[in-house]
mmCIF file of C-alpha atoms in Angstrom:
data_model
loop_
_atom_site.group_PDB
_atom_site.id
_atom_site.type_symbol
_atom_site.label_atom_id
_atom_site.label_comp_id
_atom_site.label_asym_id
_atom_site.label_seq_id
_atom_site.Cartn_x
_atom_site.Cartn_y
_atom_site.Cartn_z
ATOM 1 C CA MET A 169 0.000 0.000 0.000
ATOM 2 C CA GLY A 170 2.837 2.376 0.867
ATOM 3 C CA PHE A 171 4.647 1.476 -2.356
ATOM 4 C CA LEU A 172 1.492 2.221 -4.413
ATOM 5 C CA PHE A 173 1.092 5.571 -2.660
ATOM 6 C CA PHE A 174 4.744 6.381 -3.431
ATOM 7 C CA ILE A 175 4.221 5.585 -7.133
ATOM 8 C CA ILE A 176 1.119 7.819 -7.243
ATOM 9 C CA VAL A 177 3.019 10.699 -5.637
ATOM 10 C CA ILE A 178 5.899 10.358 -8.120
ATOM 11 C CA TRP A 179 3.420 10.192 -11.006
ATOM 12 C CA GLY A 180 1.647 13.337 -9.722
ATOM 13 C CA VAL A 181 4.913 15.249 -9.319
ATOM 14 C CA ALA A 182 6.037 14.242 -12.821
ATOM 15 C CA LEU A 183 2.676 15.255 -14.279
ATOM 16 C CA ALA A 184 2.772 18.647 -12.516
ATOM 17 C CA THR A 185 6.367 19.218 -13.656
ATOM 18 C CA TRP A 186 5.483 18.350 -17.245
ATOM 19 C CA PHE A 187 2.459 20.663 -17.123
ATOM 20 C CA LEU A 188 4.481 23.616 -15.788
ATOM 21 C CA VAL A 189 7.359 23.128 -18.225
ATOM 22 C CA SER A 190 5.055 22.764 -21.251
ATOM 23 C CA LYS A 191 3.082 25.828 -20.183
ATOM 24 C CA TYR A 192 6.288 27.875 -19.843
ATOM 25 C CA VAL A 193 7.607 26.711 -23.227
ATOM 26 C CA LYS A 194 4.267 27.399 -24.879
ATOM 27 C CA SER A 195 4.089 30.865 -23.288
ATOM 28 C CA SER A 196 7.634 31.711 -24.404
ATOM 29 C CA ASP A 197 6.839 30.556 -27.954
ATOM 30 C CA VAL A 198 3.694 32.692 -28.034
ATOM 31 C CA ASP A 199 5.612 35.705 -26.727
ATOM 32 C CA ARG A 200 8.314 35.141 -29.339
ATOM 33 C CA ILE A 201 5.717 34.968 -32.119
ATOM 34 C CA LYS A 202 4.014 38.118 -30.855
ATOM 35 C CA ALA A 203 7.354 39.927 -30.669
ATOM 36 C CA ARG A 204 8.137 38.784 -34.216
ATOM 37 C CA LEU A 205 4.794 40.034 -35.524
ATOM 38 C CA ALA A 206 5.126 43.319 -33.629
ATOM 39 C CA GLY A 207 8.618 43.904 -34.971
ATOM 40 C CA THR A 208 10.228 43.933 -31.511
ATOM 41 C CA THR A 209 12.581 41.680 -29.567
ATOM 42 C CA ARG A 210 12.784 40.709 -25.927
ATOM 43 C CA THR A 211 16.548 40.399 -25.624
ATOM 44 C CA LYS A 212 17.351 43.491 -23.604
ATOM 45 C CA LYS A 213 15.659 45.919 -21.338
ATOM 46 C CA LYS A 214 15.246 49.308 -22.936
ATOM 47 C CA PRO A 215 16.679 52.396 -21.296
ATOM 48 C CA LYS A 216 14.246 54.788 -19.716
ATOM 49 C CA GLY A 217 14.632 57.438 -22.400
ATOM 50 C CA GLU A 218 14.284 55.066 -25.364
ATOM 51 C CA LYS A 219 10.906 54.870 -27.046
ATOM 52 C CA GLU A 220 9.137 51.723 -28.150
ATOM 53 C CA GLN A 221 9.417 50.637 -31.749
ATOM 54 C CA ALA A 222 6.551 50.973 -34.157
ATOM 55 C CA SER A 223 4.404 47.852 -34.172
ATOM 56 C CA VAL A 224 2.892 46.197 -37.217
ATOM 57 C CA ILE A 225 -0.100 45.046 -35.185
ATOM 58 C CA THR A 226 -2.525 47.795 -34.269
ATOM 59 C CA GLN A 227 -5.538 47.292 -32.061
ATOM 60 C CA ASP A 228 -8.121 49.630 -30.652
ATOM 61 C CA ALA A 229 -7.917 49.883 -26.892
ATOM 62 C CA VAL A 230 -11.157 49.982 -24.933
ATOM 63 C CA THR A 231 -11.447 53.451 -23.490
ATOM 64 C CA LYS A 232 -12.977 54.078 -20.088
ATOM 65 C CA ASN A 233 -14.378 57.467 -21.074
ATOM 66 C CA ARG A 234 -17.597 56.869 -22.960
ATOM 67 C CA VAL A 235 -18.253 60.576 -23.594
ATOM 68 C CA ALA A 236 -15.034 61.032 -25.550
ATOM 69 C CA GLN A 237 -15.656 57.799 -27.458
ATOM 70 C CA ILE A 238 -19.153 58.970 -28.420
ATOM 71 C CA VAL A 239 -17.761 62.314 -29.644
ATOM 72 C CA VAL A 240 -15.134 60.524 -31.759
ATOM 73 C CA GLU A 241 -17.683 58.154 -33.300
ATOM 74 C CA LYS A 242 -20.370 60.785 -33.862
ATOM 75 C CA PHE A 243 -18.151 63.237 -35.743
ATOM 76 C CA GLY A 244 -15.913 60.635 -37.399
ATOM 77 C CA LEU A 245 -12.723 62.011 -35.827
ATOM 78 C CA GLY A 246 -11.049 58.641 -35.323
ATOM 79 C CA PRO A 247 -9.102 58.295 -38.617
ATOM 80 C CA LYS A 248 -7.869 61.897 -38.728
ATOM 81 C CA ILE A 249 -6.835 62.048 -35.069
ATOM 82 C CA GLY A 250 -5.303 58.575 -35.267
ATOM 83 C CA GLU A 251 -3.222 59.557 -38.292
ATOM 84 C CA MET A 252 -2.031 62.728 -36.576
ATOM 85 C CA LEU A 253 -1.086 60.820 -33.405
ATOM 86 C CA GLU A 254 0.730 58.175 -35.445
ATOM 87 C CA GLN A 255 2.721 60.823 -37.297
ATOM 88 C CA ALA A 256 3.662 62.343 -33.932
ATOM 89 C CA GLY A 257 4.933 58.975 -32.702
ATOM 90 C CA LEU A 258 2.357 58.752 -29.894
ATOM 91 C CA SER A 259 0.505 55.571 -28.949
ATOM 92 C CA TRP A 260 -2.599 57.431 -27.764
ATOM 93 C CA GLN A 261 -6.092 56.491 -28.830
ATOM 94 C CA PRO A 262 -8.302 59.187 -30.444
ATOM 95 C CA ALA A 263 -10.766 58.970 -27.545
ATOM 96 C CA ARG A 264 -7.968 59.646 -25.057
ATOM 97 C CA PHE A 265 -6.900 62.719 -27.023
ATOM 98 C CA VAL A 266 -10.470 64.083 -27.082
ATOM 99 C CA HIS A 267 -10.889 63.317 -23.374
ATOM 100 C CA LEU A 268 -7.686 65.200 -22.540
ATOM 101 C CA SER A 269 -8.845 68.191 -24.611
ATOM 102 C CA LEU A 270 -12.196 68.282 -22.791
ATOM 103 C CA VAL A 271 -10.481 68.122 -19.390
ATOM 104 C CA CYS A 272 -8.139 70.976 -20.335
ATOM 105 C CA PHE A 273 -11.078 73.041 -21.585
ATOM 106 C CA LEU A 274 -12.972 72.615 -18.310
ATOM 107 C CA ALA A 275 -9.864 73.435 -16.280
ATOM 108 C CA GLY A 276 -9.156 76.579 -18.335
ATOM 109 C CA PHE A 277 -12.790 77.663 -18.089
ATOM 110 C CA ALA A 278 -12.768 77.234 -14.293
ATOM 111 C CA VAL A 279 -9.527 79.209 -13.949
ATOM 112 C CA GLY A 280 -10.876 82.018 -16.154
ATOM 113 C CA TRP A 281 -14.168 82.108 -14.217
ATOM 114 C CA VAL A 282 -12.387 82.437 -10.858
ATOM 115 C CA MET A 283 -9.453 84.685 -11.868
ATOM 116 C CA LEU A 284 -11.423 87.099 -14.099
ATOM 117 C CA PRO A 285 -14.614 88.012 -12.226
ATOM 118 C CA VAL A 286 -14.897 91.353 -14.085
ATOM 119 C CA ALA A 287 -15.088 89.722 -17.506
ATOM 120 C CA ARG A 288 -16.405 86.232 -16.939
ATOM 121 C CA PRO A 289 -17.378 85.696 -20.606
ATOM 122 C CA ILE A 290 -13.636 85.682 -21.276
ATOM 123 C CA ALA A 291 -13.586 82.338 -19.420
ATOM 124 C CA LEU A 292 -14.742 80.730 -22.657
ATOM 125 C CA VAL A 293 -11.638 82.102 -24.346
ATOM 126 C CA THR A 294 -9.340 80.779 -21.602
ATOM 127 C CA GLY A 295 -11.132 77.423 -21.748
ATOM 128 C CA ALA A 296 -10.744 77.254 -25.523
ATOM 129 C CA ALA A 297 -7.051 78.186 -25.242
ATOM 130 C CA ALA A 298 -6.490 75.427 -22.668
ATOM 131 C CA GLY A 299 -8.490 72.935 -24.744
ATOM 132 C CA VAL A 300 -6.224 73.554 -27.730
ATOM 133 C CA GLY A 301 -3.214 72.680 -25.547
ATOM 134 C CA PRO A 302 -3.174 68.912 -26.336
ATOM 135 C CA PHE A 303 -3.517 69.657 -30.043
ATOM 136 C CA LEU A 304 -0.574 72.068 -29.921
ATOM 137 C CA TYR A 305 1.494 69.482 -28.040
ATOM 138 C CA VAL A 306 0.782 66.831 -30.671
ATOM 139 C CA TYR A 307 1.343 69.328 -33.500
ATOM 140 C CA PHE A 308 4.766 70.438 -32.290
ATOM 141 C CA LYS A 309 5.778 66.870 -31.427
ATOM 142 C CA ARG A 310 4.762 65.794 -34.933
ATOM 143 C CA LYS A 311 6.657 68.701 -36.446
ATOM 144 C CA SER A 312 9.778 67.914 -34.414
ATOM 145 C CA ARG A 313 9.605 64.231 -35.334
ATOM 146 C CA LEU A 314 9.266 64.985 -39.059
ATOM 147 C CA ARG A 315 12.168 67.439 -38.897
ATOM 148 C CA ARG A 316 14.307 64.816 -37.174
ATOM 149 C CA PHE A 317 13.316 62.276 -39.831
ATOM 150 C CA GLU A 318 14.276 64.642 -42.645
ATOM 151 C CA GLU A 319 17.677 65.252 -41.057
ATOM 152 C CA ILE A 320 18.581 61.539 -40.953
ATOM 153 C CA PHE A 321 16.794 60.503 -44.140
ATOM 154 C CA PRO A 322 19.599 61.393 -46.656
ATOM 155 C CA ASP A 323 22.117 59.326 -44.681
ATOM 156 C CA ALA A 324 19.653 56.415 -44.646
ATOM 157 C CA LEU A 325 19.286 56.603 -48.435
ATOM 158 C CA GLU A 326 23.057 56.533 -48.902
ATOM 159 C CA PHE A 327 23.229 53.570 -46.521
ATOM 160 C CA VAL A 328 20.660 51.684 -48.613
ATOM 161 C CA SER A 329 22.627 52.531 -51.739
ATOM 162 C CA ARG A 330 25.891 51.213 -50.281
ATOM 163 C CA SER A 331 24.154 48.077 -48.985
ATOM 164 C CA MET A 332 22.736 47.315 -52.418
ATOM 165 C CA ARG A 333 26.165 47.811 -54.005
ATOM 166 C CA ALA A 334 27.535 45.338 -51.458
ATOM 167 C CA GLY A 335 25.062 42.723 -52.682
ATOM 168 C CA HIS A 336 22.151 43.014 -50.249
ATOM 169 C CA ALA A 337 18.567 43.044 -51.449
ATOM 170 C CA PHE A 338 16.511 46.222 -51.167
ATOM 171 C CA SER A 339 14.232 44.766 -48.479
ATOM 172 C CA VAL A 340 17.211 43.572 -46.422
ATOM 173 C CA SER A 341 18.748 47.040 -46.675
ATOM 174 C CA LEU A 342 15.566 48.510 -45.201
ATOM 175 C CA GLU A 343 15.784 46.096 -42.267
ATOM 176 C CA MET A 344 19.455 46.977 -41.694
ATOM 177 C CA ILE A 345 18.502 50.652 -41.245
ATOM 178 C CA HIS A 346 16.819 49.624 -37.990
ATOM 179 C CA ARG A 347 20.159 48.544 -36.496
ATOM 180 C CA GLU A 348 22.293 51.386 -37.835
ATOM 181 C CA PHE A 349 20.132 54.505 -37.370
ATOM 182 C CA GLN A 350 18.168 56.233 -34.659
ATOM 183 C CA GLU A 351 14.486 56.927 -34.302
ATOM 184 C CA PRO A 352 12.256 57.848 -36.047
ATOM 185 C CA VAL A 353 13.959 56.552 -39.213
ATOM 186 C CA ALA A 354 14.797 53.184 -37.635
ATOM 187 C CA GLY A 355 11.253 52.443 -36.472
ATOM 188 C CA GLU A 356 9.541 53.521 -39.682
ATOM 189 C CA PHE A 357 11.777 51.477 -41.971
ATOM 190 C CA ARG A 358 11.633 48.484 -39.636
ATOM 191 C CA ARG A 359 7.851 48.644 -39.782
ATOM 192 C CA THR A 360 7.963 48.849 -43.586
ATOM 193 C CA PHE A 361 10.246 45.806 -43.702
ATOM 194 C CA GLU A 362 8.042 43.805 -41.342
ATOM 195 C CA GLU A 363 4.905 44.616 -43.340
ATOM 196 C CA ALA A 364 6.578 43.435 -46.544
ATOM 197 C CA ASN A 365 8.036 40.397 -44.756
ATOM 198 C CA LEU A 366 4.579 39.361 -43.547
ATOM 199 C CA GLY A 367 3.166 39.294 -47.071
ATOM 200 C CA LEU A 368 2.242 42.869 -47.909
ATOM 201 C CA PRO A 369 3.497 43.926 -51.374
ATOM 202 C CA MET A 370 6.510 46.212 -51.195
ATOM 203 C CA GLU A 371 4.698 48.877 -53.229
ATOM 204 C CA ILE A 372 1.860 49.081 -50.689
ATOM 205 C CA ALA A 373 4.290 49.007 -47.744
ATOM 206 C CA LEU A 374 6.208 51.961 -49.221
ATOM 207 C CA GLN A 375 2.982 53.852 -49.900
ATOM 208 C CA LYS A 376 1.973 53.348 -46.260
ATOM 209 C CA LEU A 377 5.392 54.701 -45.255
ATOM 210 C CA ALA A 378 4.729 57.827 -47.325
ATOM 211 C CA LYS A 379 1.360 58.201 -45.617
ATOM 212 C CA ARG A 380 2.838 57.849 -42.113
ATOM 213 C CA VAL A 381 5.629 60.329 -42.920
ATOM 214 C CA PRO A 382 4.033 63.184 -44.930
ATOM 215 C CA SER A 383 7.310 64.559 -46.245
ATOM 216 C CA LEU A 384 8.087 65.546 -49.817
ATOM 217 C CA ASP A 385 11.442 63.758 -49.550
ATOM 218 C CA VAL A 386 9.774 60.468 -48.631
ATOM 219 C CA HIS A 387 7.355 60.855 -51.557
ATOM 220 C CA PHE A 388 10.350 61.344 -53.864
ATOM 221 C CA PHE A 389 11.933 58.175 -52.458
ATOM 222 C CA VAL A 390 8.783 56.080 -52.841
ATOM 223 C CA SER A 391 8.163 57.365 -56.379
ATOM 224 C CA ALA A 392 11.768 56.631 -57.368
ATOM 225 C CA VAL A 393 11.639 53.059 -56.022
ATOM 226 C CA LEU A 394 8.279 52.287 -57.626
ATOM 227 C CA LEU A 395 9.372 53.771 -60.951
ATOM 228 C CA GLN A 396 12.599 51.758 -60.888
ATOM 229 C CA LYS A 397 10.631 48.553 -60.228
ATOM 230 C CA ARG A 398 8.475 49.179 -63.304
ATOM 231 C CA THR A 399 11.075 50.510 -65.742
ATOM 232 C CA GLY A 400 14.376 49.148 -64.364
ATOM 233 C CA GLY A 401 17.634 50.988 -63.836
ATOM 234 C CA ASN A 402 20.356 51.396 -61.253
ATOM 235 C CA LEU A 403 18.480 51.968 -57.991
ATOM 236 C CA ALA A 404 21.679 52.565 -55.996
ATOM 237 C CA GLU A 405 22.671 55.444 -58.255
ATOM 238 C CA ILE A 406 19.153 56.880 -58.108
ATOM 239 C CA LEU A 407 19.201 56.832 -54.309
ATOM 240 C CA ASP A 408 22.609 58.531 -54.221
ATOM 241 C CA LYS A 409 21.379 61.375 -56.416
ATOM 242 C CA LEU A 410 18.151 61.630 -54.426
ATOM 243 C CA ALA A 411 20.117 61.875 -51.169
ATOM 244 C CA TYR A 412 22.253 64.648 -52.668
ATOM 245 C CA VAL A 413 19.157 66.611 -53.787
ATOM 246 C CA ILE A 414 17.484 66.217 -50.388
ATOM 247 C CA ARG A 415 20.608 67.346 -48.556
ATOM 248 C CA GLU A 416 20.933 70.427 -50.782
ATOM 249 C CA ARG A 417 17.253 71.272 -50.213
ATOM 250 C CA PHE A 418 17.813 70.966 -46.481
ATOM 251 C CA LYS A 419 20.787 73.355 -46.636
ATOM 252 C CA LEU A 420 18.834 75.869 -48.714
ATOM 253 C CA ARG A 421 15.928 75.695 -46.272
ATOM 254 C CA GLY A 422 18.284 76.465 -43.393
ATOM 255 C CA ARG A 423 19.674 79.503 -45.201
ATOM 256 C CA ILE A 424 16.173 80.802 -45.903
ATOM 257 C CA ARG A 425 15.188 80.353 -42.252
ATOM 258 C CA SER A 426 18.240 82.295 -41.109
ATOM 259 C CA VAL A 427 17.485 85.139 -43.550
ATOM 260 C CA SER A 428 13.790 85.311 -42.581
ATOM 261 C CA ALA A 429 14.418 85.007 -38.810
ATOM 262 C CA HIS A 430 14.117 88.787 -38.327
ATOM 263 C CA GLY A 431 10.721 88.855 -40.030
ATOM 264 C CA ARG A 432 9.419 85.960 -37.928
ATOM 265 C CA MET A 433 10.590 87.622 -34.693
ATOM 266 C CA THR A 434 8.948 90.899 -35.744
ATOM 267 C CA ALA A 435 5.648 89.120 -36.498
ATOM 268 C CA THR A 436 5.687 87.391 -33.109
ATOM 269 C CA ALA A 437 6.523 90.614 -31.206
ATOM 270 C CA LEU A 438 3.847 92.673 -32.961
ATOM 271 C CA SER A 439 1.258 89.983 -32.252
ATOM 272 C CA CYS A 440 2.147 89.637 -28.560
ATOM 273 C CA ILE A 441 2.180 93.369 -27.704
ATOM 274 C CA PRO A 442 -1.649 93.849 -27.827
ATOM 275 C CA ILE A 443 -2.179 90.732 -25.706
ATOM 276 C CA ALA A 444 0.305 91.920 -23.080
ATOM 277 C CA VAL A 445 -1.293 95.396 -22.984
ATOM 278 C CA ALA A 446 -4.777 93.854 -22.559
ATOM 279 C CA VAL A 447 -3.611 91.683 -19.643
ATOM 280 C CA LEU A 448 -2.007 94.679 -17.918
ATOM 281 C CA MET A 449 -5.165 96.757 -18.370
ATOM 282 C CA PHE A 450 -7.243 94.000 -16.764
ATOM 283 C CA TYR A 451 -5.357 94.458 -13.496
ATOM 284 C CA THR A 452 -4.483 98.165 -13.585
ATOM 285 C CA ASN A 453 -7.752 99.686 -14.839
ATOM 286 C CA PRO A 454 -10.556 97.088 -14.974
ATOM 287 C CA GLU A 455 -13.276 99.755 -15.305
ATOM 288 C CA TYR A 456 -11.759 100.901 -18.586
ATOM 289 C CA VAL A 457 -11.619 97.356 -19.954
ATOM 290 C CA LYS A 458 -15.173 96.581 -18.840
ATOM 291 C CA PHE A 459 -16.408 98.803 -21.673
ATOM 292 C CA PHE A 460 -15.324 96.179 -24.234
ATOM 293 C CA PHE A 461 -17.503 93.507 -22.606
ATOM 294 C CA THR A 462 -20.595 95.365 -21.373
ATOM 295 C CA ASP A 463 -21.208 97.845 -24.194
ATOM 296 C CA ASP A 464 -22.393 96.735 -27.651
ATOM 297 C CA VAL A 465 -20.028 99.122 -29.428
ATOM 298 C CA GLY A 466 -17.141 97.931 -27.262
ATOM 299 C CA GLN A 467 -17.850 94.293 -28.156
ATOM 300 C CA ILE A 468 -17.858 95.158 -31.859
ATOM 301 C CA MET A 469 -14.582 97.051 -31.469
ATOM 302 C CA MET A 470 -12.949 94.165 -29.605
ATOM 303 C CA GLY A 471 -14.142 91.623 -32.172
ATOM 304 C CA ALA A 472 -12.843 93.746 -35.041
ATOM 305 C CA ALA A 473 -9.500 94.265 -33.270
ATOM 306 C CA VAL A 474 -9.038 90.526 -32.671
ATOM 307 C CA ALA A 475 -9.986 89.704 -36.269
ATOM 308 C CA LEU A 476 -7.576 92.302 -37.695
ATOM 309 C CA GLN A 477 -4.834 91.082 -35.371
ATOM 310 C CA LEU A 478 -5.263 87.500 -36.587
ATOM 311 C CA ILE A 479 -5.317 88.603 -40.221
ATOM 312 C CA GLY A 480 -2.156 90.674 -39.742
ATOM 313 C CA TYR A 481 -0.346 87.777 -38.084
ATOM 314 C CA GLY A 482 -1.419 85.428 -40.890
ATOM 315 C CA VAL A 483 -0.187 87.839 -43.556
ATOM 316 C CA MET A 484 3.192 88.330 -41.858
ATOM 317 C CA LYS A 485 3.558 84.575 -41.373
ATOM 318 C CA LYS A 486 2.796 83.987 -45.036
ATOM 319 C CA ILE A 487 5.403 86.525 -46.124
ATOM 320 C CA VAL A 488 8.259 84.942 -44.155
ATOM 321 C CA ASN A 489 7.203 81.326 -44.827
ATOM 322 C CA ILE A 490 9.069 80.384 -48.015
ATOM 323 C CA GLU A 491 8.660 76.818 -49.234
ATOM 324 C CA VAL A 492 11.618 75.047 -50.820
#
């Protein structure tokens, strides 16, 4: 009886060990497959400052804020906001962005209502200014990311050209960019390689790259590659010449920005002076400023002044903004 009990215990321990080991192996295989599909690896821990790589798999997260989700679905803001967030390199969901904008609007409105008791209708303006805050953050982050991409892009094209001369295929050269360059170029080209590696035609993968990175240089690159695939030719030489043209355009753009810096500073100063004077008048002579909010003529004058100020700033910005 004791021997039979001993055999049962050994059998149970062996069964439990087999179950745990098989579950661990199966879990590690699943994680490895997911990492392969997502275009990431699990070899090292990432430093705190390093961002996650772009994933091929995209899924809609379930948001906890139903109001923001209803606003996104009702007005069809999901695709546009999602594209803008993707171009900025943010992993936010459109509903989260709308929710953050609504929270900032309410906070700005409350601050304006408490801090400006003389002109409480101006609380709508402060609320609107605070609500635009998340959009401005995403806009400038997107602009900075695209500028960083354009700075590294010519070097990446020359790298692809040298790799192809060394005997590597075009798709392999795109994957090698991930190991040799920094973000955002590394993540975007790695994502393009993974999409093509998982069965998507290279033409469509490159077109999706051009959509994610709305830069004229990237459109030139995609057009050159697609044209070479249809007509033939030396792609390495084409990429070298394209890199040279892009680098010269970048230099010319820098010279134009340095020449037009005085005009941009003048436009900013002239636009900020009326705002600073209005804020000072609110605290030094509120009775004088009350005229622009309580009287009908004062409201018309203030509306006309704001409209003319915006038009003047737009005209000055258009003059100094020279496209290359």
